[in-house]
């Protein structure tokens, strides 16, 4: 096997972590260029289908995105029970908007994405991820820095989803106490903030920092878990913050809401929802 710096050219080697890399074979390259914010690459892998990376880090794949997008939308929306207005920060591939808009009860989804190039390239090269979400009249797409939007916006939302890159480059501002404080101010009563919070086995400090900020802001601050194969290193932590009682919703209520939604899923079920909050000690120790 080649050493880490001489992988064959037809492999994409993700170097997000100091001591761990993820390599994906490129069976076909569609795009590889930079916007003012980041390098966008779209290629195909025989197992995961089309893949987008930003600055070399896997963001979304055709094959496993359903896990991440279902768990960051249906968990807060069904736990809330009456979510009408949803805010997505990031989410340029459109997968988060796709799943949120499946809820007929959701009247508006505002999506604040810093890089219009990601939206355009995903529409062209990964149309199956957004699956028409960008054409839904309930979607309001804003091209802006999510941190600026959160500071300046005056609207209130029932669910806020931070679907950002990792805390490097443009995504870094979305992992700060200031940003979380501004997000809390944008939550309607009973509103829920959920966040992409990395893979705790390899990015434990990121989760610890977010949970420290959430505990200072919310009556209920925790995370829940979902395992997405191409977010390598084990289960991913999804941050959860609210002053409401939504996490206490019982299985019967969740099941009735899920049935009423008429949404078909490939990962989410009410049982998976409740089970996702059962944290193993190595994670619960990280959140304090
Ligand atoms: N599922 C991926 C993950 O877990 O890493 C995230 C996918 S989505 C493509 C991440 C999006 O966040 C990208 O489109 C990126 O442009 C956007 N983004 C990064 N920093 C941002 C910021 N400060 N404001 C708004 N969007 C941002």
CSV table of N, CA and C and ligand atoms in Angstrom, one decimal, residues 38 52 54 58-59 68-69 89-93 112-115 118 144-147 163-166 170-171 173-174 196 231 236, ligand 1:
chain,number,residue,atom,x,y,z
A,38,UNK,N,-14.2,28.6,-1.0
A,38,UNK,CA,-13.7,27.2,-0.7
A,38,UNK,C,-13.5,26.5,-2.1
A,52,UNK,N,-19.7,15.3,-3.0
A,52,UNK,CA,-19.1,16.7,-3.0
A,52,UNK,C,-18.2,16.8,-1.9
A,54,UNK,N,-15.7,19.8,0.1
A,54,UNK,CA,-15.4,21.3,0.2
A,54,UNK,C,-14.0,21.3,0.9
A,58,UNK,N,-15.4,15.6,2.8
A,58,UNK,CA,-16.7,15.1,2.3
A,58,UNK,C,-17.8,15.9,3.0
A,59,UNK,N,-18.7,16.4,2.2
A,59,UNK,CA,-19.9,17.1,2.6
A,59,UNK,C,-21.2,16.3,2.4
A,68,UNK,N,-28.1,11.6,7.6
A,68,UNK,CA,-27.8,12.9,8.2
A,68,UNK,C,-29.0,13.9,8.0
A,69,UNK,N,-29.5,13.9,6.8
A,69,UNK,CA,-30.6,14.9,6.5
A,69,UNK,C,-31.9,14.5,7.2
A,89,UNK,N,-28.9,27.0,8.3
A,89,UNK,CA,-27.7,27.7,8.1
A,89,UNK,C,-26.7,26.8,7.4
A,90,UNK,N,-26.3,27.1,6.2
A,90,UNK,CA,-25.5,26.2,5.4
A,90,UNK,C,-26.4,25.4,4.5
A,91,UNK,N,-26.1,24.2,4.4
A,91,UNK,CA,-27.0,23.3,3.6
A,91,UNK,C,-27.0,23.5,2.1
A,92,UNK,N,-25.9,24.0,1.6
A,92,UNK,CA,-25.8,24.4,0.2
A,92,UNK,C,-26.2,23.3,-0.8
A,93,UNK,N,-26.1,22.0,-0.4
A,93,UNK,CA,-26.5,20.9,-1.3
A,93,UNK,C,-28.0,20.8,-1.5
A,112,UNK,N,-29.8,29.9,4.7
A,112,UNK,CA,-28.7,30.9,4.5
A,112,UNK,C,-27.4,30.3,4.2
A,113,UNK,N,-27.0,30.3,3.0
A,113,UNK,CA,-25.8,29.6,2.5
A,113,UNK,C,-24.8,30.7,2.1
A,114,UNK,N,-23.5,30.6,2.5
A,114,UNK,CA,-22.5,31.6,2.3
A,114,UNK,C,-22.0,31.5,0.8
A,115,UNK,N,-22.1,30.3,0.2
A,115,UNK,CA,-21.5,30.2,-1.1
A,115,UNK,C,-22.5,29.8,-2.2
A,118,UNK,N,-21.8,26.7,-4.3
A,118,UNK,CA,-22.2,25.4,-3.8
A,118,UNK,C,-23.6,25.0,-4.3
A,144,UNK,N,-25.6,34.4,2.1
A,144,UNK,CA,-24.9,35.3,3.1
A,144,UNK,C,-24.2,34.5,4.1
A,145,UNK,N,-23.4,35.1,4.9
A,145,UNK,CA,-22.7,34.5,6.0
A,145,UNK,C,-23.8,34.2,7.1
A,146,UNK,N,-23.9,33.0,7.5
A,146,UNK,CA,-24.9,32.7,8.5
A,146,UNK,C,-24.7,33.4,9.8
A,147,UNK,N,-23.5,33.7,10.1
A,147,UNK,CA,-23.2,34.5,11.4
A,147,UNK,C,-23.8,35.9,11.3
A,163,UNK,N,-26.3,23.4,9.4
A,163,UNK,CA,-25.8,22.3,8.5
A,163,UNK,C,-24.5,22.9,7.9
A,164,UNK,N,-23.5,23.1,8.7
A,164,UNK,CA,-22.3,23.8,8.2
A,164,UNK,C,-21.2,22.8,7.9
A,165,UNK,N,-20.2,23.3,7.3
A,165,UNK,CA,-18.9,22.6,7.2
A,165,UNK,C,-18.3,22.5,8.6
A,166,UNK,N,-17.2,21.9,8.7
A,166,UNK,CA,-16.5,21.8,10.1
A,166,UNK,C,-15.9,23.2,10.5
A,170,UNK,N,-14.8,29.0,6.4
A,170,UNK,CA,-16.0,29.8,6.5
A,170,UNK,C,-16.9,29.3,7.6
A,171,UNK,N,-16.8,28.0,7.9
A,171,UNK,CA,-17.7,27.4,9.0
A,171,UNK,C,-17.3,27.7,10.4
A,173,UNK,N,-17.0,30.4,12.2
A,173,UNK,CA,-17.9,31.3,12.9
A,173,UNK,C,-19.2,30.7,13.4
A,174,UNK,N,-19.5,29.6,12.9
A,174,UNK,CA,-20.8,29.0,13.3
A,174,UNK,C,-20.7,28.0,14.5
A,196,UNK,N,-24.8,20.4,13.3
A,196,UNK,CA,-23.8,19.4,12.9
A,196,UNK,C,-22.7,19.6,13.9
A,231,UNK,N,-18.9,10.3,7.1
A,231,UNK,CA,-18.4,11.2,8.2
A,231,UNK,C,-17.6,10.3,9.1
A,236,UNK,N,-21.8,10.4,14.5
A,236,UNK,CA,-21.8,11.9,14.5
A,236,UNK,C,-22.7,12.4,15.6
B,1,LIG,N1,-23.3,17.7,5.8
B,1,LIG,C1,-22.0,18.5,5.8
B,1,LIG,C2,-21.3,18.3,7.1
B,1,LIG,O1,-21.8,17.7,8.0
B,1,LIG,O2,-20.1,18.7,7.1
B,1,LIG,C3,-22.4,19.9,5.6
B,1,LIG,C4,-22.9,20.1,4.2
B,1,LIG,S1,-23.3,21.6,3.6
B,1,LIG,C5,-22.6,21.5,2.0
B,1,LIG,C6,-22.2,22.7,4.4
B,1,LIG,C7,-22.4,24.1,3.9
B,1,LIG,O3,-22.0,25.1,4.9
B,1,LIG,C8,-21.6,24.5,2.6
B,1,LIG,O4,-22.4,24.7,1.5
B,1,LIG,C9,-20.8,25.8,3.0
B,1,LIG,O5,-20.7,26.6,2.0
B,1,LIG,C10,-21.7,26.3,4.1
B,1,LIG,N2,-21.1,27.2,5.0
B,1,LIG,C11,-19.9,27.2,5.6
B,1,LIG,N3,-19.7,28.3,6.4
B,1,LIG,C12,-20.8,29.0,6.3
B,1,LIG,C13,-21.3,30.3,6.9
B,1,LIG,N4,-20.5,31.0,7.7
B,1,LIG,N5,-22.5,30.7,6.6
B,1,LIG,C14,-23.3,30.0,5.8
B,1,LIG,N6,-23.0,28.8,5.2
B,1,LIG,C15,-21.8,28.4,5.5
